[in-house]
mmCIF file of C-alpha atoms and ligand atoms in Angstrom:
data_model
loop_
_atom_site.group_PDB
_atom_site.id
_atom_site.type_symbol
_atom_site.label_atom_id
_atom_site.label_comp_id
_atom_site.label_asym_id
_atom_site.label_seq_id
_atom_site.Cartn_x
_atom_site.Cartn_y
_atom_site.Cartn_z
ATOM 1 C CA MET W 1196 -22.140 6.416 -1.694
ATOM 2 C CA SER W 1197 -21.968 2.780 -2.790
ATOM 3 C CA SER W 1198 -20.588 -0.468 -1.630
ATOM 4 C CA VAL W 1199 -18.382 -2.567 -3.880
ATOM 5 C CA ILE W 1200 -18.524 -6.390 -3.734
ATOM 6 C CA VAL W 1201 -16.262 -8.679 -5.730
ATOM 7 C CA GLN W 1202 -17.279 -12.363 -5.850
ATOM 8 C CA GLY W 1203 -15.096 -15.085 -7.281
ATOM 9 C CA LEU W 1204 -13.522 -12.577 -9.611
ATOM 10 C CA SER W 1205 -10.661 -13.864 -11.663
ATOM 11 C CA LYS W 1206 -8.628 -12.920 -14.788
ATOM 12 C CA SER W 1207 -6.434 -14.905 -17.074
ATOM 13 C CA PHE W 1208 -4.660 -13.763 -20.170
ATOM 14 C CA GLY W 1209 -4.395 -16.943 -22.293
ATOM 15 C CA SER W 1210 -2.845 -19.521 -20.008
ATOM 16 C CA THR W 1211 -1.484 -16.929 -17.521
ATOM 17 C CA THR W 1212 -3.638 -16.345 -14.510
ATOM 18 C CA VAL W 1213 -3.079 -12.816 -13.112
ATOM 19 C CA LEU W 1214 -5.912 -12.777 -10.572
ATOM 20 C CA ARG W 1215 -7.063 -15.989 -8.982
ATOM 21 C CA PRO W 1216 -10.751 -16.187 -7.846
ATOM 22 C CA THR W 1217 -11.073 -13.340 -5.404
ATOM 23 C CA ASN W 1218 -13.687 -12.211 -2.910
ATOM 24 C CA LEU W 1219 -13.707 -8.747 -1.383
ATOM 25 C CA ALA W 1220 -16.484 -6.693 0.199
ATOM 26 C CA ILE W 1221 -15.911 -2.956 0.525
ATOM 27 C CA ASP W 1222 -18.432 -1.063 2.620
ATOM 28 C CA GLU W 1223 -20.113 2.122 1.580
ATOM 29 C CA GLY W 1224 -17.806 5.021 2.408
ATOM 30 C CA GLU W 1225 -14.842 2.810 3.154
ATOM 31 C CA PHE W 1226 -11.320 3.880 2.149
ATOM 32 C CA VAL W 1227 -9.552 0.596 1.121
ATOM 33 C CA VAL W 1228 -5.887 0.615 0.167
ATOM 34 C CA ILE W 1229 -4.431 -2.239 -1.925
ATOM 35 C CA VAL W 1230 -0.729 -2.931 -1.533
ATOM 36 C CA GLY W 1231 1.550 -5.635 -2.897
ATOM 37 C CA PRO W 1232 4.649 -6.223 -4.996
ATOM 38 C CA SER W 1233 4.793 -5.157 -8.666
ATOM 39 C CA GLY W 1234 2.912 -7.517 -10.940
ATOM 40 C CA CYS W 1235 0.759 -9.073 -8.246
ATOM 41 C CA GLY W 1236 -2.504 -7.934 -9.868
ATOM 42 C CA LYS W 1237 -3.478 -4.738 -8.145
ATOM 43 C CA SER W 1238 -4.238 -2.761 -11.331
ATOM 44 C CA THR W 1239 -5.970 -5.796 -12.822
ATOM 45 C CA LEU W 1240 -8.341 -5.995 -9.854
ATOM 46 C CA LEU W 1241 -9.085 -2.259 -10.097
ATOM 47 C CA ARG W 1242 -9.589 -2.448 -13.892
ATOM 48 C CA LEU W 1243 -11.966 -5.378 -13.411
ATOM 49 C CA ILE W 1244 -14.028 -3.370 -10.858
ATOM 50 C CA ALA W 1245 -14.058 -0.413 -13.264
ATOM 51 C CA GLY W 1246 -15.145 -2.637 -16.162
ATOM 52 C CA LEU W 1247 -12.094 -2.031 -18.264
ATOM 53 C CA GLU W 1248 -11.215 -5.699 -18.348
ATOM 54 C CA GLU W 1249 -13.577 -8.586 -18.801
ATOM 55 C CA PRO W 1250 -13.345 -11.109 -15.920
ATOM 56 C CA THR W 1251 -12.533 -14.705 -16.668
ATOM 57 C CA SER W 1252 -14.983 -15.658 -13.901
ATOM 58 C CA GLY W 1253 -16.943 -13.996 -11.104
ATOM 59 C CA CYS W 1254 -18.914 -10.757 -10.742
ATOM 60 C CA VAL W 1255 -18.835 -7.215 -9.429
ATOM 61 C CA LEU W 1256 -21.680 -5.692 -7.476
ATOM 62 C CA ILE W 1257 -21.960 -1.957 -6.908
ATOM 63 C CA ASN W 1258 -24.514 -0.881 -4.314
ATOM 64 C CA GLY W 1259 -26.000 -4.345 -4.552
ATOM 65 C CA ARG W 1260 -26.423 -4.288 -8.308
ATOM 66 C CA ASP W 1261 -24.562 -6.696 -10.538
ATOM 67 C CA VAL W 1262 -22.629 -4.517 -12.912
ATOM 68 C CA THR W 1263 -20.424 -7.195 -14.439
ATOM 69 C CA ALA W 1264 -22.048 -6.760 -17.866
ATOM 70 C CA LEU W 1265 -22.236 -2.999 -17.723
ATOM 71 C CA ASP W 1266 -19.858 -0.573 -19.587
ATOM 72 C CA PRO W 1267 -17.452 1.373 -17.403
ATOM 73 C CA GLY W 1268 -19.401 4.597 -17.925
ATOM 74 C CA LYS W 1269 -22.523 3.042 -16.530
ATOM 75 C CA ARG W 1270 -21.101 1.809 -13.282
ATOM 76 C CA GLY W 1271 -21.213 5.053 -11.318
ATOM 77 C CA LEU W 1272 -17.544 5.180 -10.568
ATOM 78 C CA SER W 1273 -14.491 7.034 -11.775
ATOM 79 C CA MET W 1274 -10.897 6.005 -11.924
ATOM 80 C CA VAL W 1275 -7.484 7.632 -11.863
ATOM 81 C CA PHE W 1276 -5.039 5.564 -13.844
ATOM 82 C CA GLN W 1277 -1.438 4.649 -13.236
ATOM 83 C CA SER W 1278 -0.869 5.876 -16.839
ATOM 84 C CA TYR W 1279 -3.064 9.035 -16.608
ATOM 85 C CA ALA W 1280 -5.115 8.196 -19.692
ATOM 86 C CA LEU W 1281 -5.863 11.797 -20.626
ATOM 87 C CA TYR W 1282 -7.432 12.871 -23.922
ATOM 88 C CA PRO W 1283 -4.419 14.088 -25.860
ATOM 89 C CA HIS W 1284 -6.278 16.389 -28.221
ATOM 90 C CA LEU W 1285 -8.127 18.203 -25.417
ATOM 91 C CA SER W 1286 -6.667 20.996 -23.187
ATOM 92 C CA VAL W 1287 -6.344 20.579 -19.478
ATOM 93 C CA PHE W 1288 -9.539 22.576 -19.021
ATOM 94 C CA ASP W 1289 -11.451 20.397 -21.416
ATOM 95 C CA ASN W 1290 -9.979 17.217 -19.975
ATOM 96 C CA ILE W 1291 -11.267 18.143 -16.464
ATOM 97 C CA ALA W 1292 -14.557 19.513 -17.863
ATOM 98 C CA PHE W 1293 -15.215 16.367 -19.943
ATOM 99 C CA PRO W 1294 -17.286 14.385 -17.369
ATOM 100 C CA LEU W 1295 -19.243 17.516 -16.546
ATOM 101 C CA ARG W 1296 -20.044 18.142 -20.194
ATOM 102 C CA MET W 1297 -21.091 14.486 -20.603
ATOM 103 C CA ALA W 1298 -23.485 15.079 -17.752
ATOM 104 C CA LYS W 1299 -24.739 18.199 -19.639
ATOM 105 C CA LEU W 1300 -23.984 20.668 -16.826
ATOM 106 C CA PRO W 1301 -24.521 24.344 -17.766
ATOM 107 C CA ARG W 1302 -21.409 26.190 -19.062
ATOM 108 C CA LYS W 1303 -21.157 28.485 -15.988
ATOM 109 C CA GLU W 1304 -21.247 25.578 -13.595
ATOM 110 C CA VAL W 1305 -18.643 23.677 -15.697
ATOM 111 C CA ALA W 1306 -16.307 26.767 -15.587
ATOM 112 C CA ALA W 1307 -16.780 27.237 -11.851
ATOM 113 C CA LYS W 1308 -16.193 23.590 -11.047
ATOM 114 C CA VAL W 1309 -13.113 23.343 -13.210
ATOM 115 C CA ALA W 1310 -11.696 26.518 -11.585
ATOM 116 C CA GLU W 1311 -12.228 25.017 -8.157
ATOM 117 C CA ILE W 1312 -10.463 21.787 -9.061
ATOM 118 C CA ALA W 1313 -7.664 23.680 -10.839
ATOM 119 C CA GLU W 1314 -7.015 25.666 -7.710
ATOM 120 C CA LEU W 1315 -7.065 22.604 -5.544
ATOM 121 C CA LEU W 1316 -4.562 20.832 -7.778
ATOM 122 C CA GLU W 1317 -2.444 23.886 -8.639
ATOM 123 C CA LEU W 1318 -3.255 23.655 -12.328
ATOM 124 C CA GLY W 1319 -4.568 27.160 -12.745
ATOM 125 C CA SER W 1320 -1.769 28.398 -15.078
ATOM 126 C CA LEU W 1321 -1.931 25.252 -17.277
ATOM 127 C CA LEU W 1322 -5.602 25.067 -18.219
ATOM 128 C CA GLN W 1323 -4.962 25.828 -21.878
ATOM 129 C CA ARG W 1324 -2.159 23.366 -22.427
ATOM 130 C CA ARG W 1325 -2.404 19.984 -24.043
ATOM 131 C CA PRO W 1326 -1.322 16.890 -22.082
ATOM 132 C CA LYS W 1327 1.820 16.402 -24.170
ATOM 133 C CA ALA W 1328 3.095 19.796 -22.963
ATOM 134 C CA LEU W 1329 2.870 18.729 -19.283
ATOM 135 C CA SER W 1330 5.243 16.971 -16.928
ATOM 136 C CA GLY W 1331 4.288 13.521 -15.531
ATOM 137 C CA GLY W 1332 3.233 15.030 -12.214
ATOM 138 C CA GLN W 1333 1.078 17.691 -13.934
ATOM 139 C CA ARG W 1334 -0.595 15.035 -16.069
ATOM 140 C CA GLN W 1335 -1.296 12.974 -12.976
ATOM 141 C CA ARG W 1336 -3.000 16.005 -11.339
ATOM 142 C CA VAL W 1337 -5.151 16.526 -14.396
ATOM 143 C CA SER W 1338 -6.198 12.897 -14.285
ATOM 144 C CA ILE W 1339 -7.058 13.266 -10.568
ATOM 145 C CA GLY W 1340 -9.003 16.439 -11.389
ATOM 146 C CA ARG W 1341 -11.050 14.696 -14.078
ATOM 147 C CA ALA W 1342 -11.884 11.838 -11.728
ATOM 148 C CA ILE W 1343 -13.039 13.894 -8.756
ATOM 149 C CA VAL W 1344 -14.758 16.735 -10.608
ATOM 150 C CA ARG W 1345 -18.143 15.005 -10.468
ATOM 151 C CA ASP W 1346 -17.926 13.908 -6.827
ATOM 152 C CA PRO W 1347 -18.205 10.190 -7.799
ATOM 153 C CA ALA W 1348 -19.743 7.634 -5.437
ATOM 154 C CA VAL W 1349 -16.892 5.205 -5.979
ATOM 155 C CA LEU W 1350 -13.425 6.449 -6.779
ATOM 156 C CA LEU W 1351 -10.771 3.976 -7.924
ATOM 157 C CA LEU W 1352 -7.209 5.314 -7.759
ATOM 158 C CA ASP W 1353 -4.254 3.500 -9.253
ATOM 159 C CA GLU W 1354 -1.085 4.994 -7.676
ATOM 160 C CA PRO W 1355 -2.439 8.512 -8.126
ATOM 161 C CA LEU W 1356 0.513 10.240 -6.430
ATOM 162 C CA SER W 1357 3.428 8.286 -7.695
ATOM 163 C CA ASN W 1358 4.740 10.947 -10.084
ATOM 164 C CA LEU W 1359 4.403 13.998 -7.675
ATOM 165 C CA ASP W 1360 7.185 15.632 -5.789
ATOM 166 C CA ALA W 1361 7.387 15.096 -2.039
ATOM 167 C CA GLY W 1362 5.660 18.314 -1.027
ATOM 168 C CA LEU W 1363 2.719 18.014 -3.408
ATOM 169 C CA ARG W 1364 2.441 14.353 -2.540
ATOM 170 C CA VAL W 1365 1.937 15.172 1.115
ATOM 171 C CA ARG W 1366 -0.579 17.941 0.273
ATOM 172 C CA MET W 1367 -2.470 15.622 -2.038
ATOM 173 C CA ARG W 1368 -2.471 12.861 0.560
ATOM 174 C CA HIS W 1369 -4.161 15.197 3.003
ATOM 175 C CA GLU W 1370 -6.467 16.266 0.224
ATOM 176 C CA PHE W 1371 -7.597 12.706 -0.431
ATOM 177 C CA ALA W 1372 -8.268 12.229 3.265
ATOM 178 C CA ARG W 1373 -10.336 15.477 3.261
ATOM 179 C CA LEU W 1374 -12.080 14.531 0.022
ATOM 180 C CA HIS W 1375 -13.001 11.184 1.473
ATOM 181 C CA GLN W 1376 -14.483 12.868 4.614
ATOM 182 C CA ARG W 1377 -16.262 15.480 2.474
ATOM 183 C CA LEU W 1378 -17.691 13.224 -0.190
ATOM 184 C CA GLY W 1379 -18.015 10.084 1.924
ATOM 185 C CA ALA W 1380 -17.143 8.332 -1.319
ATOM 186 C CA THR W 1381 -16.114 4.704 -1.362
ATOM 187 C CA MET W 1382 -12.411 4.735 -2.280
ATOM 188 C CA VAL W 1383 -10.202 1.967 -3.529
ATOM 189 C CA TYR W 1384 -6.621 3.152 -3.744
ATOM 190 C CA VAL W 1385 -3.558 1.299 -4.954
ATOM 191 C CA THR W 1386 -0.151 2.441 -3.697
ATOM 192 C CA HIS W 1387 3.418 1.329 -3.047
ATOM 193 C CA ASP W 1388 3.766 4.144 -0.402
ATOM 194 C CA GLN W 1389 3.682 2.940 3.169
ATOM 195 C CA ILE W 1390 2.641 6.262 4.610
ATOM 196 C CA GLU W 1391 -0.245 6.655 2.233
ATOM 197 C CA ALA W 1392 -1.376 3.088 3.019
ATOM 198 C CA MET W 1393 -1.116 3.427 6.813
ATOM 199 C CA THR W 1394 -2.619 6.885 7.075
ATOM 200 C CA LEU W 1395 -5.414 6.881 4.491
ATOM 201 C CA ALA W 1396 -6.796 3.403 4.822
ATOM 202 C CA ASN W 1397 -9.705 2.262 6.939
ATOM 203 C CA ARG W 1398 -8.579 -1.165 5.730
ATOM 204 C CA ILE W 1399 -5.529 -2.442 3.828
ATOM 205 C CA VAL W 1400 -5.728 -5.318 1.366
ATOM 206 C CA VAL W 1401 -2.378 -7.038 0.879
ATOM 207 C CA MET W 1402 -2.080 -8.868 -2.455
ATOM 208 C CA SER W 1403 0.570 -11.297 -3.660
ATOM 209 C CA SER W 1404 0.844 -13.348 -6.857
ATOM 210 C CA GLY W 1405 -2.782 -12.757 -7.934
ATOM 211 C CA CYS W 1406 -4.298 -13.414 -4.491
ATOM 212 C CA ILE W 1407 -5.420 -11.466 -1.462
ATOM 213 C CA GLU W 1408 -3.074 -12.451 1.312
ATOM 214 C CA GLN W 1409 -4.755 -10.596 4.232
ATOM 215 C CA THR W 1410 -7.090 -7.700 4.809
ATOM 216 C CA GLY W 1411 -7.419 -5.722 7.991
ATOM 217 C CA ALA W 1412 -6.996 -2.368 9.799
ATOM 218 C CA PRO W 1413 -3.524 -0.935 9.136
ATOM 219 C CA LEU W 1414 -2.250 -1.420 12.670
ATOM 220 C CA ASP W 1415 -3.622 -4.979 12.821
ATOM 221 C CA LEU W 1416 -1.673 -5.899 9.709
ATOM 222 C CA TYR W 1417 1.369 -4.111 11.051
ATOM 223 C CA ARG W 1418 1.219 -5.927 14.401
ATOM 224 C CA THR W 1419 -0.051 -9.321 13.277
ATOM 225 C CA PRO W 1420 0.875 -10.208 9.753
ATOM 226 C CA THR W 1421 -0.405 -13.720 9.071
ATOM 227 C CA THR W 1422 2.200 -14.474 6.353
ATOM 228 C CA ILE W 1423 5.737 -13.379 5.467
ATOM 229 C CA ARG W 1424 4.374 -11.725 2.318
ATOM 230 C CA VAL W 1425 2.164 -9.392 4.488
ATOM 231 C CA ALA W 1426 5.093 -8.743 6.815
ATOM 232 C CA GLU W 1427 7.146 -7.728 3.807
ATOM 233 C CA ALA W 1428 4.358 -5.508 2.338
ATOM 234 C CA ILE W 1429 3.636 -3.494 5.506
ATOM 235 C CA GLY W 1430 6.193 -1.223 7.201
ATOM 236 C CA SER W 1431 9.081 0.901 6.123
ATOM 237 C CA PRO W 1432 11.942 0.165 6.415
ATOM 238 C CA ALA W 1433 10.815 -3.446 6.001
ATOM 239 C CA MET W 1434 10.724 -6.070 8.730
ATOM 240 C CA ASN W 1435 14.055 -7.879 9.144
ATOM 241 C CA LEU W 1436 13.646 -11.505 8.138
ATOM 242 C CA LEU W 1437 16.266 -13.920 9.363
ATOM 243 C CA PRO W 1438 16.658 -17.683 8.796
ATOM 244 C CA VAL W 1439 16.602 -19.501 12.092
ATOM 245 C CA SER W 1440 16.052 -23.047 13.344
ATOM 246 C CA ILE W 1441 13.581 -24.022 15.979
ATOM 247 C CA ALA W 1442 15.357 -25.145 19.129
ATOM 248 C CA SER W 1443 12.483 -25.908 21.464
ATOM 249 C CA VAL W 1444 8.855 -25.198 22.103
ATOM 250 C CA GLU W 1445 7.953 -24.341 25.701
ATOM 251 C CA GLU W 1446 5.115 -22.798 27.706
ATOM 252 C CA ALA W 1447 6.790 -19.352 27.440
ATOM 253 C CA GLY W 1448 7.034 -19.579 23.684
ATOM 254 C CA THR W 1449 9.296 -20.883 20.984
ATOM 255 C CA PHE W 1450 13.052 -20.713 21.209
ATOM 256 C CA VAL W 1451 14.971 -20.271 17.974
ATOM 257 C CA THR W 1452 18.643 -20.414 17.149
ATOM 258 C CA ILE W 1453 20.070 -17.624 14.925
ATOM 259 C CA SER W 1454 22.967 -18.602 12.679
ATOM 260 C CA GLY W 1455 23.383 -21.791 14.687
ATOM 261 C CA LYS W 1456 24.680 -19.772 17.700
ATOM 262 C CA VAL W 1457 22.528 -17.553 19.824
ATOM 263 C CA GLU W 1458 19.033 -18.288 21.113
ATOM 264 C CA CYS W 1459 16.076 -15.985 21.089
ATOM 265 C CA ARG W 1460 12.602 -16.442 22.499
ATOM 266 C CA VAL W 1461 9.497 -15.637 20.409
ATOM 267 C CA ALA W 1462 6.032 -15.416 21.932
ATOM 268 C CA VAL W 1463 4.446 -17.882 19.510
ATOM 269 C CA ARG W 1464 3.424 -21.472 19.704
ATOM 270 C CA ALA W 1465 5.057 -23.703 17.120
ATOM 271 C CA PRO W 1466 3.951 -27.307 16.977
ATOM 272 C CA PRO W 1467 6.382 -29.799 18.644
ATOM 273 C CA SER W 1468 6.912 -31.366 15.233
ATOM 274 C CA ALA W 1469 8.535 -28.148 14.099
ATOM 275 C CA VAL W 1470 11.471 -28.545 16.525
ATOM 276 C CA GLY W 1471 14.736 -28.986 14.570
ATOM 277 C CA GLY W 1472 13.198 -27.463 11.453
ATOM 278 C CA ARG W 1473 13.780 -24.214 9.745
ATOM 279 C CA ALA W 1474 11.749 -21.031 10.156
ATOM 280 C CA THR W 1475 11.972 -17.276 9.532
ATOM 281 C CA LEU W 1476 12.242 -14.877 12.373
ATOM 282 C CA GLY W 1477 10.746 -11.378 11.761
ATOM 283 C CA VAL W 1478 11.802 -8.303 13.730
ATOM 284 C CA ARG W 1479 10.833 -4.782 12.843
ATOM 285 C CA PRO W 1480 13.642 -2.198 12.886
ATOM 286 C CA GLU W 1481 11.969 -0.238 15.695
ATOM 287 C CA HIS W 1482 11.843 -3.364 17.935
ATOM 288 C CA LEU W 1483 15.631 -3.907 17.918
ATOM 289 C CA ARG W 1484 16.932 -2.392 21.176
ATOM 290 C CA ALA W 1485 20.543 -1.648 21.678
ATOM 291 C CA ASP W 1486 21.642 -4.114 24.379
ATOM 292 C CA PRO W 1487 25.192 -5.287 25.092
ATOM 293 C CA LEU W 1488 23.859 -8.751 25.962
ATOM 294 C CA GLY W 1489 21.485 -9.044 23.016
ATOM 295 C CA ALA W 1490 21.178 -11.998 20.622
ATOM 296 C CA PHE W 1491 21.494 -9.949 17.505
ATOM 297 C CA CYS W 1492 24.571 -8.131 16.379
ATOM 298 C CA GLY W 1493 25.963 -6.530 13.323
ATOM 299 C CA ARG W 1494 28.582 -4.119 11.956
ATOM 300 C CA VAL W 1495 27.279 -0.703 10.874
ATOM 301 C CA GLU W 1496 27.633 -0.346 7.120
ATOM 302 C CA LEU W 1497 25.324 2.545 6.532
ATOM 303 C CA PHE W 1498 23.758 5.052 8.842
ATOM 304 C CA GLU W 1499 20.754 7.214 7.920
ATOM 305 C CA ARG W 1500 19.806 10.113 10.157
ATOM 306 C CA LEU W 1501 16.369 11.270 9.084
ATOM 307 C CA GLY W 1502 15.876 13.941 11.734
ATOM 308 C CA PRO W 1503 13.696 12.463 14.435
ATOM 309 C CA LEU W 1504 14.554 8.898 13.398
ATOM 310 C CA SER W 1505 17.814 7.175 12.562
ATOM 311 C CA PHE W 1506 18.384 3.815 10.908
ATOM 312 C CA ALA W 1507 21.518 1.688 11.037
ATOM 313 C CA HIS W 1508 22.108 -0.870 8.294
ATOM 314 C CA LEU W 1509 24.226 -3.668 9.717
ATOM 315 C CA GLY W 1510 26.014 -6.526 7.967
ATOM 316 C CA GLU W 1511 28.059 -9.650 8.695
ATOM 317 C CA ALA W 1512 28.920 -10.166 12.421
ATOM 318 C CA GLY W 1513 26.136 -12.003 14.265
ATOM 319 C CA VAL W 1514 23.613 -12.896 11.577
ATOM 320 C CA GLU W 1515 23.530 -13.948 7.959
ATOM 321 C CA GLY W 1516 22.273 -11.251 5.713
ATOM 322 C CA SER W 1517 21.747 -7.746 6.886
ATOM 323 C CA LEU W 1518 19.771 -6.085 9.672
ATOM 324 C CA VAL W 1519 18.163 -2.648 9.785
ATOM 325 C CA ALA W 1520 17.718 -1.129 13.213
ATOM 326 C CA GLN W 1521 16.028 2.034 14.270
ATOM 327 C CA LEU W 1522 18.061 3.971 16.851
ATOM 328 C CA PRO W 1523 17.369 6.919 19.056
ATOM 329 C CA SER W 1524 18.305 10.077 17.187
ATOM 330 C CA ASP W 1525 20.789 11.189 19.846
ATOM 331 C CA ARG W 1526 22.783 7.955 19.668
ATOM 332 C CA HIS W 1527 26.237 8.464 18.339
ATOM 333 C CA VAL W 1528 27.095 5.822 15.706
ATOM 334 C CA MET W 1529 30.325 5.155 13.856
ATOM 335 C CA LEU W 1530 30.625 3.269 10.581
ATOM 336 C CA GLY W 1531 32.236 -0.135 11.264
ATOM 337 C CA GLU W 1532 31.036 -0.184 14.907
ATOM 338 C CA VAL W 1533 29.538 -3.468 16.092
ATOM 339 C CA ILE W 1534 26.183 -3.086 17.896
ATOM 340 C CA ARG W 1535 24.299 -5.700 19.770
ATOM 341 C CA PHE W 1536 20.535 -5.751 20.007
ATOM 342 C CA SER W 1537 17.809 -7.635 21.784
ATOM 343 C CA VAL W 1538 14.094 -7.933 20.983
ATOM 344 C CA ASP W 1539 11.183 -8.553 23.319
ATOM 345 C CA ALA W 1540 9.594 -11.953 22.765
ATOM 346 C CA GLY W 1541 6.214 -10.317 22.102
ATOM 347 C CA ASP W 1542 7.652 -8.061 19.345
ATOM 348 C CA ALA W 1543 9.217 -10.912 17.317
ATOM 349 C CA HIS W 1544 7.375 -12.819 14.640
ATOM 350 C CA LEU W 1545 8.035 -16.400 13.560
ATOM 351 C CA PHE W 1546 6.977 -17.836 10.176
ATOM 352 C CA ALA W 1547 6.917 -21.508 9.256
ATOM 353 C CA GLU W 1548 8.613 -22.664 6.135
ATOM 354 C CA ASP W 1549 5.462 -22.197 4.051
ATOM 355 C CA GLY W 1550 5.489 -18.469 5.142
ATOM 356 C CA VAL W 1551 2.513 -18.728 7.499
ATOM 357 C CA ALA W 1552 2.949 -17.115 10.914
ATOM 358 C CA TYR W 1553 2.781 -19.308 14.047
ATOM 359 C CA THR W 1554 0.024 -18.479 16.525
ATOM 360 C CA ARG W 1555 0.913 -15.894 19.100
ATOM 361 C CA VAL W 1556 0.911 -16.485 22.827
ATOM 362 C CA ASN W 1557 1.088 -14.015 25.682
ATOM 363 C CA PRO W 1558 4.628 -12.796 26.095
HETATM 364 N N1 LIG F 550 -2.988 -7.658 -21.239
HETATM 365 C C1 LIG F 550 -2.155 -8.407 -20.576
HETATM 366 N N2 LIG F 550 -1.708 -9.567 -21.103
HETATM 367 C C2 LIG F 550 -0.918 -10.443 -20.401
HETATM 368 N N3 LIG F 550 -0.531 -10.213 -19.151
HETATM 369 C C3 LIG F 550 -0.943 -9.074 -18.566
HETATM 370 C C4 LIG F 550 -1.744 -8.117 -19.214
HETATM 371 N N4 LIG F 550 -2.053 -7.124 -18.357
HETATM 372 C C5 LIG F 550 -1.345 -7.436 -17.236
HETATM 373 N N5 LIG F 550 -0.700 -8.605 -17.353
HETATM 374 C C6 LIG F 550 0.154 -9.242 -16.367
HETATM 375 O O1 LIG F 550 -0.651 -9.430 -15.127
HETATM 376 C C7 LIG F 550 0.177 -9.291 -14.035
HETATM 377 C C8 LIG F 550 -0.534 -8.316 -13.038
HETATM 378 O O2 LIG F 550 -0.452 -6.997 -13.673
HETATM 379 P P1 LIG F 550 -1.009 -5.722 -12.850
HETATM 380 O O3 LIG F 550 -0.811 -4.592 -13.809
HETATM 381 O O4 LIG F 550 -2.366 -5.968 -12.308
HETATM 382 O O5 LIG F 550 0.095 -5.649 -11.630
HETATM 383 P P2 LIG F 550 0.235 -4.562 -10.481
HETATM 384 O O6 LIG F 550 0.099 -5.279 -9.243
HETATM 385 O O7 LIG F 550 -0.655 -3.386 -10.784
HETATM 386 O O8 LIG F 550 1.772 -4.122 -10.659
HETATM 387 P P3 LIG F 550 2.429 -2.646 -10.520
HETATM 388 O O9 LIG F 550 2.627 -2.447 -9.028
HETATM 389 O O10 LIG F 550 3.757 -2.846 -11.188
HETATM 390 O O11 LIG F 550 1.574 -1.670 -11.183
HETATM 391 C C9 LIG F 550 1.530 -8.860 -14.456
HETATM 392 O O12 LIG F 550 2.362 -9.943 -14.415
HETATM 393 C C10 LIG F 550 1.320 -8.378 -15.872
HETATM 394 O O13 LIG F 550 2.450 -8.633 -16.614
HETATM 395 MG MG1 LIG F 551 -0.335 -1.463 -11.330
#
């Protein structure tokens, strides 16, 4: 087990800065998940920790030791790449066995360990194949196998499940959770998948445009995003974001006007100077409650019944842009139907024009 500390780490390619000076402390045994939009620098941060990129500034400490100048192989970590990075000339067996052979393990042990991993990842029948004769999902599993075969102290995973089918993805997700418990390894995991982020992480790091926006326990980020970018990154379907204007600020909270018409109270404290200005109201789909007197309304354009949950996508009518609302699964919905909703003041979020959330007050 090892801790990972990143201090003032940055990366520029020529005049393009892809990671601005970043600090992050990951505890021994922690499972940290990094999320954020495509191109925000997640892979770059992971590659810098792994030693596959040279930082423009800053340093990386693993278990208290400055490893910034060390080769990747000497940092005591292993990595699963977004692009697999398998050895093309080696069979699946040899790819997985590679780190064990480098560590000079006896042949019998190598064979036993590879067999164990192959069974775990359902690769048993493919061990003699070369990577080019595998599907994307199969290659990804080989790459996971190679990374975990030596029970590394720090495991870096860049979207390790993105090419797997739904069933295997769920099984692998559980397997990563078990692996984390069994190895106690420090894990840093990049994903675009909300369920993976919410269920696997001890802590989520939300990145945006080469910066860390917010870090925290999954539910804290879900409940109290400090910026719009975090609100957008956490939760699926995403939080509804509506342009509003601030009508008044009172003891009970801030009143906003939606589309210049209806008012809605939000349990936040905006400064008096914000009155009359624009803001963005955030409401999660599960917090919109069907209510004939509600401030929000829309016409059902699309209805998704997912079994226990249903989502209505609503357009035009009461608000600019569209709304997504979660409905009870037994509610009958017709396309074209107009539904009104309300939201509790404590469930609504309000972001200033610069995207920063206003401070919450008791609803
Ligand atoms: N070698 C390079 N030269 C120039 N720009 C690069 C290089 N590598 C990455 N970038 C740029 O750095 C930015 C961050 O890339 P990175 O791969 O870290 O994003 P990401 O968050 O992992 O995105 P994704 O979710 O799509 O994988 C991107 O805009 C990318 O185009
Ligand atoms: Mg990436």
